[in-house]
mmCIF file of C-alpha atoms in Angstrom:
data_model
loop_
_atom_site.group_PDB
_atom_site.id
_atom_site.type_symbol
_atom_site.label_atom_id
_atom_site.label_comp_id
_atom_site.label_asym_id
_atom_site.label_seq_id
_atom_site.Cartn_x
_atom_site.Cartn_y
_atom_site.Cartn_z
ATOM 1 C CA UNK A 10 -11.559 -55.511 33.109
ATOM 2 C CA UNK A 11 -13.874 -52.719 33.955
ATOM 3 C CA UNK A 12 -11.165 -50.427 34.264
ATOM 4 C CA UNK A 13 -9.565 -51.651 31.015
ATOM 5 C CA UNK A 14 -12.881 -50.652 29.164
ATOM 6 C CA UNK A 15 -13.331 -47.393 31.065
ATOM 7 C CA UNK A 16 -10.035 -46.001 29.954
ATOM 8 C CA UNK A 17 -10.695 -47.855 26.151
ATOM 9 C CA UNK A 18 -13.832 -45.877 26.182
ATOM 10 C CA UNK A 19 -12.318 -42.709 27.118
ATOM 11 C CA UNK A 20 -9.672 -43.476 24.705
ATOM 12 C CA UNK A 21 -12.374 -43.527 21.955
ATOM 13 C CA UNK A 22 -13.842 -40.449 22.664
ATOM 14 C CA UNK A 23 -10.782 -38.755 22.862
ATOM 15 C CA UNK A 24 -9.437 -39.983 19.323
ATOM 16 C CA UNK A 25 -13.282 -38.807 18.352
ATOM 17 C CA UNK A 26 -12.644 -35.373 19.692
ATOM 18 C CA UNK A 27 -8.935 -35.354 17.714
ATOM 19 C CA UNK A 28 -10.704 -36.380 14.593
ATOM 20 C CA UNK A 29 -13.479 -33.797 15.495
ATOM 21 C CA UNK A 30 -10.697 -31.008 15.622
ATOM 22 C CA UNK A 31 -8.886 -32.102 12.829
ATOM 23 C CA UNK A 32 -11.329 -31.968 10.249
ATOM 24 C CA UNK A 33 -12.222 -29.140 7.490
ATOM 25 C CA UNK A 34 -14.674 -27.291 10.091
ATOM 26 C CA UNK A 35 -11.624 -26.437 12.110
ATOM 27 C CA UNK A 36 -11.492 -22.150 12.542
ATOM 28 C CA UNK A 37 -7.785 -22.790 11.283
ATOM 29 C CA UNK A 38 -8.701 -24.694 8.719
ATOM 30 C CA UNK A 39 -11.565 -22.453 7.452
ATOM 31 C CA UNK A 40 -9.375 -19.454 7.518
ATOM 32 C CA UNK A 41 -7.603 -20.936 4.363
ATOM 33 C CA UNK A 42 -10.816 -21.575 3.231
ATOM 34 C CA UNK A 43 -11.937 -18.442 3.069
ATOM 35 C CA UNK A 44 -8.474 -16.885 1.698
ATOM 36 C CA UNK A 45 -8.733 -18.935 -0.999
ATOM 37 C CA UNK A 46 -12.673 -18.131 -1.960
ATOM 38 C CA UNK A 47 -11.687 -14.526 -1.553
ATOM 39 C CA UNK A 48 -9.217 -14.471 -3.824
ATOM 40 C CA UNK A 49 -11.626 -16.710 -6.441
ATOM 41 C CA UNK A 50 -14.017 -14.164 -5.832
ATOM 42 C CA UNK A 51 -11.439 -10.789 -6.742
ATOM 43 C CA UNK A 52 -9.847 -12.574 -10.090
ATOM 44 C CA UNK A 53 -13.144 -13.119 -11.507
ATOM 45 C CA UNK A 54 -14.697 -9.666 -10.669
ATOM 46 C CA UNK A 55 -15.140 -7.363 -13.212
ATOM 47 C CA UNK A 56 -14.094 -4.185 -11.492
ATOM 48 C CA UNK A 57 -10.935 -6.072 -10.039
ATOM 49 C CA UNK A 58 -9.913 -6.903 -14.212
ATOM 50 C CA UNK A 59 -10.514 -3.329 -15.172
ATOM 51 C CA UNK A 60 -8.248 -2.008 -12.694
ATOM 52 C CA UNK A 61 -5.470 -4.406 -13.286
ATOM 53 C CA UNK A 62 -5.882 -3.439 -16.901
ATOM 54 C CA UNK A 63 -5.343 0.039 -15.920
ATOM 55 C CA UNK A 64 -2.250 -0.677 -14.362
ATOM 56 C CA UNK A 65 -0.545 -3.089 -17.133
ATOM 57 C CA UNK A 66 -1.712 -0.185 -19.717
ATOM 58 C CA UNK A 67 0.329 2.507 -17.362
ATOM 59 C CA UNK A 68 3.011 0.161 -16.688
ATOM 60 C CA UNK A 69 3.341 -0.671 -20.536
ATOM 61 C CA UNK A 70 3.053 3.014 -21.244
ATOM 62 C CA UNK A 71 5.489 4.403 -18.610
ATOM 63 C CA UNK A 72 8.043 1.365 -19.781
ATOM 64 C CA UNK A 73 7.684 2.308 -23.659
ATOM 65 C CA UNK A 74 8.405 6.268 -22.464
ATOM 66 C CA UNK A 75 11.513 5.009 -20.424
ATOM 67 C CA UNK A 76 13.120 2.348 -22.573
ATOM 68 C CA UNK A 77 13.073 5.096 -25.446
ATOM 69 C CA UNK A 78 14.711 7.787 -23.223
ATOM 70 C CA UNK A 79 17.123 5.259 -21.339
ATOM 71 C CA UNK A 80 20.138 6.251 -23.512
ATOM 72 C CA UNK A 81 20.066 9.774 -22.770
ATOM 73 C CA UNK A 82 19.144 8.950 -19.079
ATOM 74 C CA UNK A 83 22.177 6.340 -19.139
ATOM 75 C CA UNK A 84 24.693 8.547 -20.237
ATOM 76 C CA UNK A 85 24.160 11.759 -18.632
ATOM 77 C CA UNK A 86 26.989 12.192 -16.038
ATOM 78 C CA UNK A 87 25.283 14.992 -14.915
ATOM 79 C CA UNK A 88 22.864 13.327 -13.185
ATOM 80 C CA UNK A 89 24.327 11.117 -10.140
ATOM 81 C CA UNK A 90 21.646 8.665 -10.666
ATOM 82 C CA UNK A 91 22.292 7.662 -14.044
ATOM 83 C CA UNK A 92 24.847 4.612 -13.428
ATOM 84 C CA UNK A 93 21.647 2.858 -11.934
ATOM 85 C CA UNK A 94 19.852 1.778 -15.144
ATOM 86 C CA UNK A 95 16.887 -0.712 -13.598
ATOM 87 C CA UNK A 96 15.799 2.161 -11.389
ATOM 88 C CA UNK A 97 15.749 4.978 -14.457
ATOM 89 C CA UNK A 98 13.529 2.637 -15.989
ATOM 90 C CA UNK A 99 11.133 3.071 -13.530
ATOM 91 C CA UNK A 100 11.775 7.172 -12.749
ATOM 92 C CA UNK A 101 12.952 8.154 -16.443
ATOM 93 C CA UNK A 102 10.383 10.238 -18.616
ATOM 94 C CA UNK A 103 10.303 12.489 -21.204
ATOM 95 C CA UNK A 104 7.664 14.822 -19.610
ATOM 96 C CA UNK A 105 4.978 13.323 -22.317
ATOM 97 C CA UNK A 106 3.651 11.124 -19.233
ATOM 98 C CA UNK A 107 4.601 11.158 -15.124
ATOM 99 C CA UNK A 108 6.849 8.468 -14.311
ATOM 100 C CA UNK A 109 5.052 4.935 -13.354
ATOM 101 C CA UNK A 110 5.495 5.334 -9.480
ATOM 102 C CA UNK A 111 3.920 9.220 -9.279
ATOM 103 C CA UNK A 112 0.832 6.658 -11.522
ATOM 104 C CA UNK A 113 0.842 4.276 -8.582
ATOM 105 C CA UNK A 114 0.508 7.117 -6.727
ATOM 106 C CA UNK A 115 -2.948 7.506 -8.345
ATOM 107 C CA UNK A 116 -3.936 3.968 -9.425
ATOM 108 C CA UNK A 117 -2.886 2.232 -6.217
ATOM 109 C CA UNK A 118 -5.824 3.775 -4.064
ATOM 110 C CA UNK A 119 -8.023 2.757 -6.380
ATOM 111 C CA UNK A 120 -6.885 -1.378 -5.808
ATOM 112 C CA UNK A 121 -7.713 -0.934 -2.587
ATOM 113 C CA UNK A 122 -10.860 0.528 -2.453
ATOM 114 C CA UNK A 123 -12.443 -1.771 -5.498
ATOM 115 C CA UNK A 124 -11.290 -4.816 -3.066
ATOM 116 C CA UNK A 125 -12.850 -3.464 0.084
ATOM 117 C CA UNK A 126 -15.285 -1.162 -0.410
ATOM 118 C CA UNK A 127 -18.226 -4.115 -0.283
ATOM 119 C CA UNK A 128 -16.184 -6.728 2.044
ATOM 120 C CA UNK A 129 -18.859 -6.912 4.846
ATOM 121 C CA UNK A 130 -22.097 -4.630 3.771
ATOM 122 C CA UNK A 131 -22.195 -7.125 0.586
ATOM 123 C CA UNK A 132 -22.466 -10.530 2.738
ATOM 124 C CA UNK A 133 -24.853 -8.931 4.990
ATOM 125 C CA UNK A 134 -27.218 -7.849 2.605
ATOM 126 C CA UNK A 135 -26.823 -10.875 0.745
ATOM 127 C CA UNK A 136 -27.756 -13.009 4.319
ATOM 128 C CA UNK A 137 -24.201 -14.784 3.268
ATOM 129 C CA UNK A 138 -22.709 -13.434 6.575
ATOM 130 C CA UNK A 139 -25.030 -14.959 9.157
ATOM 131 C CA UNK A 140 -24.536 -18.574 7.565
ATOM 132 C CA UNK A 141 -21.144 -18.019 7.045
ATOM 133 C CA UNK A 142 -20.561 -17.019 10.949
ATOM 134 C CA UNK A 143 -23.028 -19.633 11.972
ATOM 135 C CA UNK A 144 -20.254 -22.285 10.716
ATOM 136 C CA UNK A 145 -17.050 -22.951 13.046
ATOM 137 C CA UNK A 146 -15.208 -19.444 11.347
ATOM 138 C CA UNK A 147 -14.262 -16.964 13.886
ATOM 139 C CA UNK A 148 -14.963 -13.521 13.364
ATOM 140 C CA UNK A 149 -11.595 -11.880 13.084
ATOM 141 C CA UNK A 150 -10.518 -14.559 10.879
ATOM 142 C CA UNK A 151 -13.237 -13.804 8.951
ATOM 143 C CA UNK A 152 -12.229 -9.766 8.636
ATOM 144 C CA UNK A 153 -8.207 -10.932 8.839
ATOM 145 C CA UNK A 154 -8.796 -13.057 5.680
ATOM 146 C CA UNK A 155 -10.433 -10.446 3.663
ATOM 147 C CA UNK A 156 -7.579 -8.209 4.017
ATOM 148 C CA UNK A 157 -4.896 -10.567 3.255
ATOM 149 C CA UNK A 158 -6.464 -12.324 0.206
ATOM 150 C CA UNK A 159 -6.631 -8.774 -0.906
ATOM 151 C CA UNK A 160 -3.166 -8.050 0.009
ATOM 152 C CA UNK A 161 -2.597 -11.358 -1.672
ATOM 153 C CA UNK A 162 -3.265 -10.503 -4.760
ATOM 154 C CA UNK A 163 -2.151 -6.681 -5.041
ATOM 155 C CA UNK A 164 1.384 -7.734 -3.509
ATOM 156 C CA UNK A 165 1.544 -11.054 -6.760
ATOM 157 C CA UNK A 166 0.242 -7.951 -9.582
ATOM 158 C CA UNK A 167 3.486 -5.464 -8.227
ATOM 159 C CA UNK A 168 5.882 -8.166 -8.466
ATOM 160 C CA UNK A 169 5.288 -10.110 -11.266
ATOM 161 C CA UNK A 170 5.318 -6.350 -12.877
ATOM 162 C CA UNK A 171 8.710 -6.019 -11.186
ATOM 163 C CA UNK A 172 9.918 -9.575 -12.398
ATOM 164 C CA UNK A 173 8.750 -8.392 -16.222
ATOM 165 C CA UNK A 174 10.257 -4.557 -15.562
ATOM 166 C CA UNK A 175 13.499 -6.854 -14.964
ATOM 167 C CA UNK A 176 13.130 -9.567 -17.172
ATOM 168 C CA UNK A 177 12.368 -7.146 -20.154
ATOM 169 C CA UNK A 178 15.463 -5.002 -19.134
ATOM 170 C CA UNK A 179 17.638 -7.635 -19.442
ATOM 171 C CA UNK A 180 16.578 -8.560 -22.818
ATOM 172 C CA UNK A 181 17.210 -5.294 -24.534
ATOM 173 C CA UNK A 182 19.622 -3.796 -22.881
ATOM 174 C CA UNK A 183 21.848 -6.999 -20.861
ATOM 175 C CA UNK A 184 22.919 -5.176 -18.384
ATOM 176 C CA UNK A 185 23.463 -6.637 -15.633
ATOM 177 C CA UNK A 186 21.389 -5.873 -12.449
ATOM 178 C CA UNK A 187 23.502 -4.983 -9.201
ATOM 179 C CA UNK A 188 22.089 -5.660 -5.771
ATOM 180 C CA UNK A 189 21.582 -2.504 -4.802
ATOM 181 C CA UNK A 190 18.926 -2.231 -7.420
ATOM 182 C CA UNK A 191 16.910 -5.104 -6.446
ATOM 183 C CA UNK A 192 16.960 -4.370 -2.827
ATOM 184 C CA UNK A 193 15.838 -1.193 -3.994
ATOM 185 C CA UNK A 194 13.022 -2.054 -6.389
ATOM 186 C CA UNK A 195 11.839 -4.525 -3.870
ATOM 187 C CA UNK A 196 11.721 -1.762 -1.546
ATOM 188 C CA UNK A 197 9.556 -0.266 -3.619
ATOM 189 C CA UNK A 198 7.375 -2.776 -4.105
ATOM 190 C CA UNK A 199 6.683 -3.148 -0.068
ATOM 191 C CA UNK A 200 5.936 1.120 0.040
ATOM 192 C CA UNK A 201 3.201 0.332 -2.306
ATOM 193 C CA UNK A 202 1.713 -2.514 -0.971
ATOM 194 C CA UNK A 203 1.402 -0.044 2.250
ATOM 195 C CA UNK A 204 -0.275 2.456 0.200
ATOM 196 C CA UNK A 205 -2.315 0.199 -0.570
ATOM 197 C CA UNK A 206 -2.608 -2.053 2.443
ATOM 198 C CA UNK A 207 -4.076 1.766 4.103
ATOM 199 C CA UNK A 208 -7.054 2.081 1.516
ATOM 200 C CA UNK A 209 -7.794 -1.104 1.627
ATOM 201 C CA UNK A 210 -8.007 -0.803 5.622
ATOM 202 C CA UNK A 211 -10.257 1.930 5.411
ATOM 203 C CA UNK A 212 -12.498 0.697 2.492
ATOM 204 C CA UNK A 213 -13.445 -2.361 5.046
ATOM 205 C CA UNK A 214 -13.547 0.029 7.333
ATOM 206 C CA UNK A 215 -16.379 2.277 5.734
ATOM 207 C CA UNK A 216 -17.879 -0.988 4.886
ATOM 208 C CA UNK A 217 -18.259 -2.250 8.001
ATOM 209 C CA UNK A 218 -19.533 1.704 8.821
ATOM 210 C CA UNK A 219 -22.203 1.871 6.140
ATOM 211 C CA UNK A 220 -24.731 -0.441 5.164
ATOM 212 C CA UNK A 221 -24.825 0.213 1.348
ATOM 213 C CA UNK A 222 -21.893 -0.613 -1.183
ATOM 214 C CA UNK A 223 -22.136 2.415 -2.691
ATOM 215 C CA UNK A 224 -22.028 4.637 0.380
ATOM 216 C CA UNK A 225 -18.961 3.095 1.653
ATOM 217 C CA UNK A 226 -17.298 3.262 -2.309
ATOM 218 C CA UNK A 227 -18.888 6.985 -2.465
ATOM 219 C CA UNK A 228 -16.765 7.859 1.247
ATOM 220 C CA UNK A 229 -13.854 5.882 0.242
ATOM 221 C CA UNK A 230 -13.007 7.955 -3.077
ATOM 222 C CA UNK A 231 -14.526 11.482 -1.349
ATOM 223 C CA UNK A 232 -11.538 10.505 1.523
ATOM 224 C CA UNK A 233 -8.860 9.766 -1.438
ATOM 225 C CA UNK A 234 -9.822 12.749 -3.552
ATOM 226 C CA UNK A 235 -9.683 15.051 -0.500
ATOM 227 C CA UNK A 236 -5.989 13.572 0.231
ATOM 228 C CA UNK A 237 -4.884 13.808 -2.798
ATOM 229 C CA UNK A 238 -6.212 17.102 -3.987
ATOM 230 C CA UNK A 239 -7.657 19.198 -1.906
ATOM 231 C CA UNK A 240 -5.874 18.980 1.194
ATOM 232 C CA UNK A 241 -2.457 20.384 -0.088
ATOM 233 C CA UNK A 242 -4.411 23.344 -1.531
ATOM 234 C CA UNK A 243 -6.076 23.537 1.826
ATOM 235 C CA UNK A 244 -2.551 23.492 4.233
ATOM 236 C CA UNK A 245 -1.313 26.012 1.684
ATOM 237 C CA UNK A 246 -3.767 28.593 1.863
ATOM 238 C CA UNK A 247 -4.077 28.277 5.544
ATOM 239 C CA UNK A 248 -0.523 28.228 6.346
ATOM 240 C CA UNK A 249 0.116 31.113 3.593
ATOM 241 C CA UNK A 250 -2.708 33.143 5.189
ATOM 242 C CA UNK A 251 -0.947 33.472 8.740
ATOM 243 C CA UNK A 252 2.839 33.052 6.924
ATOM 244 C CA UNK A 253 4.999 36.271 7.556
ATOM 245 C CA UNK A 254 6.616 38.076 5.024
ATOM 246 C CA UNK A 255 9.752 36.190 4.328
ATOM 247 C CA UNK A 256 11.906 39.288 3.814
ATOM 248 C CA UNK A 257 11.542 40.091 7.322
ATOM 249 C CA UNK A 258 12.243 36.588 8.739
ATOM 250 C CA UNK A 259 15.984 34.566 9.002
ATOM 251 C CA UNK A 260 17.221 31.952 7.137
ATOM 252 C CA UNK A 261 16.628 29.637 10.390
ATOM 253 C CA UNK A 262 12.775 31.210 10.597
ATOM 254 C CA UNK A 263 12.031 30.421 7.206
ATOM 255 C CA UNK A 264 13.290 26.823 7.259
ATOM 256 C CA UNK A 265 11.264 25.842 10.420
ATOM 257 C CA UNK A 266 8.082 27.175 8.756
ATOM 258 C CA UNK A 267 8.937 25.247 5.286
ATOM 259 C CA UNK A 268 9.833 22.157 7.957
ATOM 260 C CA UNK A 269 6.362 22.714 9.305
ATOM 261 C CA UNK A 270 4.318 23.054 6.210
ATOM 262 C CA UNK A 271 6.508 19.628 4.871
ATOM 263 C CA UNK A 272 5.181 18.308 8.196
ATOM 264 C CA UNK A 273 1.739 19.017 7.033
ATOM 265 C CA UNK A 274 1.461 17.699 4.118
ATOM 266 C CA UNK A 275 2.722 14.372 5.447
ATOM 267 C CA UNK A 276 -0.536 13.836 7.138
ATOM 268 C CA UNK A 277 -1.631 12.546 3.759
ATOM 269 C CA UNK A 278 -0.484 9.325 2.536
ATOM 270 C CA UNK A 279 -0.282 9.802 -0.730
ATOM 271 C CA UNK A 280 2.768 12.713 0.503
ATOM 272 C CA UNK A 281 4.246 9.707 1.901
ATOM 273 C CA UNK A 282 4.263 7.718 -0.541
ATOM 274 C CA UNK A 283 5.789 9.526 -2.826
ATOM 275 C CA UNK A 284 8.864 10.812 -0.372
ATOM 276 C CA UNK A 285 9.081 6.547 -0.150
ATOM 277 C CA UNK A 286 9.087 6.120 -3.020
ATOM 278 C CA UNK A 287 10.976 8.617 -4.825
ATOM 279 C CA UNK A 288 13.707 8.268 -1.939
ATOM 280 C CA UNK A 289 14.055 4.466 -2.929
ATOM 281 C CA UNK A 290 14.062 5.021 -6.315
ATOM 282 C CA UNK A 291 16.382 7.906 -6.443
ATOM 283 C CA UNK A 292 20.072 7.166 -3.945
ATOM 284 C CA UNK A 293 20.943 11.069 -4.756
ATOM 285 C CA UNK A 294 18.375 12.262 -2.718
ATOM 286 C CA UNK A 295 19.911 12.758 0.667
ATOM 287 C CA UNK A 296 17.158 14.784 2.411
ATOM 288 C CA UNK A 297 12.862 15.148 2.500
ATOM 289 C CA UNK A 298 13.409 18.666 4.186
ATOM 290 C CA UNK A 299 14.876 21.748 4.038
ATOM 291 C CA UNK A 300 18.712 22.264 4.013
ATOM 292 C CA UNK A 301 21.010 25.586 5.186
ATOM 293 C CA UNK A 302 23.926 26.082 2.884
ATOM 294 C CA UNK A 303 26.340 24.938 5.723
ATOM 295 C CA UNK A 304 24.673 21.748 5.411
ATOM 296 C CA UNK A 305 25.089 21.617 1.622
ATOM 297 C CA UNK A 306 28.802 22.885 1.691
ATOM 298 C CA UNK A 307 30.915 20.417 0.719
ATOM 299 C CA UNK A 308 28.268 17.830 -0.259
ATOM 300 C CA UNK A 309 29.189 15.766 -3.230
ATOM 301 C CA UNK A 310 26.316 14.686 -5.361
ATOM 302 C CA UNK A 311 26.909 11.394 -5.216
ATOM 303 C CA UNK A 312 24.395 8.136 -4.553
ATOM 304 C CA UNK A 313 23.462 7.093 -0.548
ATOM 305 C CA UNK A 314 23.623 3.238 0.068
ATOM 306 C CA UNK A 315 20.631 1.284 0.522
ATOM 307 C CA UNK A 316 20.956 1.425 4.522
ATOM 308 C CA UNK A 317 21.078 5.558 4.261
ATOM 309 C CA UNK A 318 17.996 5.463 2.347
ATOM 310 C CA UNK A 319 15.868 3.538 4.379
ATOM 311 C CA UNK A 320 17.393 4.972 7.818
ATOM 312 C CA UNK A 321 15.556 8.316 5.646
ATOM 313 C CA UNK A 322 12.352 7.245 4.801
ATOM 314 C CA UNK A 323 11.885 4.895 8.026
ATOM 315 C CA UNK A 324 9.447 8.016 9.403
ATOM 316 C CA UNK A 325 7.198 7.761 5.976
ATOM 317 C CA UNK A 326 6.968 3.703 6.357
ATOM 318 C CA UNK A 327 6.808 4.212 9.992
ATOM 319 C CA UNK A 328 3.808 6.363 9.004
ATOM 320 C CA UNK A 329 2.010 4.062 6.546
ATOM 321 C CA UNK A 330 2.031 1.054 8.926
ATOM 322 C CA UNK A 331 0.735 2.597 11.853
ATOM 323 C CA UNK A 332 -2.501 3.837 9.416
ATOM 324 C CA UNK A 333 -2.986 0.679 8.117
ATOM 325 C CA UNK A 334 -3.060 -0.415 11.312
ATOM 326 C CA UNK A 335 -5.238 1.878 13.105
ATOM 327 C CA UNK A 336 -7.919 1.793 10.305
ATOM 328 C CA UNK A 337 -7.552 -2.267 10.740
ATOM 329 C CA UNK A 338 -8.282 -1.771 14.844
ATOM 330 C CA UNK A 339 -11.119 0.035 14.765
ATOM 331 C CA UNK A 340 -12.705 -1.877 11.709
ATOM 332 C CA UNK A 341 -11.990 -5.109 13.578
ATOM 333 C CA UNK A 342 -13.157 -3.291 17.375
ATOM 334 C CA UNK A 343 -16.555 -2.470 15.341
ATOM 335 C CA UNK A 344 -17.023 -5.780 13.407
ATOM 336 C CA UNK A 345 -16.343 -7.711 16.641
ATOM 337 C CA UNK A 346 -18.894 -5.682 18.419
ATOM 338 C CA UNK A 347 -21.653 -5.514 15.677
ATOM 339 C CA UNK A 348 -24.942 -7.765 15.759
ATOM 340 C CA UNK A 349 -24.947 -9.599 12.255
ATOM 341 C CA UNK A 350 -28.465 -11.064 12.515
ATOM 342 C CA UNK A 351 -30.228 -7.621 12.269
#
């Protein structure tokens, strides 16, 4: 009997510790938690609604421009591209306005930064992050759920864009959309949530870096407007500085420096980016560097398949992810390291 109530007793406690474990205070548990707050907290920000205006205005814009150019796009033979109508509507213009994904190019840093410029200097100035750490949450679920509810979001704006792009295709034009389109568009879609995904990484970054909002927004756009700007002018006068004359230099010569100069430039993401995406959204381009003329003898203009494509811009994603992640690792090696109750 005694050993009946012993193990009835240890039973007890036992269920109690399940039911303990399986309740809302559970870290797993309060990592969905906090996703979902997150993203509660992003839709009904002001900043986040102005952006996301921004972008439906440029995408409505950039659609208008290439729906009333698709025609001449559509039937110009010339052009090796223009069998592939879904994509034109995203890369056709009639120079009044750049095309929508050399906009993203612009807008998309600008997501990222508005969502995580103020993820962690906000809750500690507001004393929201001691009493939110003082529950059962752990602290890189805390960090991990700030980027993805962020991620979240951005990744549901590009593709219900994508969906209307292809939904509002289909109504004026009914053509028919081939694979090869929507693998590519898709593709698309994932290069920009990288560009993104990188800003966003180093926005939570800087805010985990600076204690005030606005220095951490202040560093994020200084870092995107010296990408995006001023380092090409900076690579070019450098390079051009200690350049030799061409005149005196070989064909070979001149396409290593032109190779190195490309290879330059690609420091920045934004350069990546746009080889992505321009490589996705154009199957004629067969090459982000320089080509000899033996390598162009012979070459019929003619589209690559999807697998060619990627197999080309695998160094620019290869790029992208390894930025988002190292901004992640040391924003996550600070956080975990940083006293909170100061």
């Amino acid at each position: 009997m005694e050993n009946q109530a012993v193990s009835s007793s240890a039973l007890s406690s036992g269920s109690t510790k399940d039911k303990k474990y399986k309740g809302s205070s559970h870290p797993n548990r309060a990592f969905g938690v906090i996703i979902r707050k997150e993203i509660a907290d992003h839709i009904r920000s002001w900043r986040f609604l102005v952006l996301v205006g921004l972008v439906l205005l440029t995408f409505v814009a950039s659609l208008y421009v290439s729906v009333s150019n698709i025609r001449t796009a559509f039937t110009n033979t010339n052009d090796p591209d223009h069998a592939f109508m879904y994509l034109k509507l995203l890369t056709s213009t009639d120079n009044a306005m750049p095309p929508f994904h050399v906009l993203l190019s612009f807008l998309a840093p600008l997501l990222g930064i508005s969502m995580g410029f103020d993820a962690i200097n906000s809750e500690q100035n507001n004393g929201t992050l001691t009493r939110l750490l003082a529950q059962p949450i752990y602290r890189d679920n805390l960090l991990l759920a700030k980027f993805s509810s962020a991620i979240m979001i951005v990744g549901m704006l590009f593709l219900s864009l994508t969906l209307l792009m292809i939904g509002g295709g289909l109504v004026l034009t009914g053509v028919r959309l081939e694979a090869q389109e929507l693998i590519r568009i898709m593709g698309f879609v994932f290069v920009t949530l990288l560009y993104v995904a990188f800003y966003l990484s180093l926005s939570i970054l800087l805010s985990i870096v600076f204690r005030q909002p606005a220095t951490a927004a202040l560093s994020a756009l200084g870092l995107w407007l010296f990408f995006t700007v001023f380092y090409p002018i900076i690579v070019n006068l450098v390079i051009r500085a200690f350049l030799p004359d061409p005149a005196y230099l070989t064909q070979a010569q001149v396409m290593g420096y032109n190779e190195f100069i490309l290879d330059m430039m690609r420091i920045a993401p934004n350069q990546l980016y746009t080889d992505a995406a321009t490589t996705l959204l154009m199957p004629s381009i067969r090459s982000l560097g320089p080509m000899s003329m033996e390598q162009m003898a012979g070459a019929i203009p003619s589209p690559l398949p999807v697998k060619e494509s990627l197999m080309i811009v695998w160094p620019q994603l290869s790029g992208m992810i390894a930025a988002s992640t190292g901004c992640f690792a040391i924003a996550y090696y600070l956080f975990m390291r940083r006293e909170i109750r100061s």
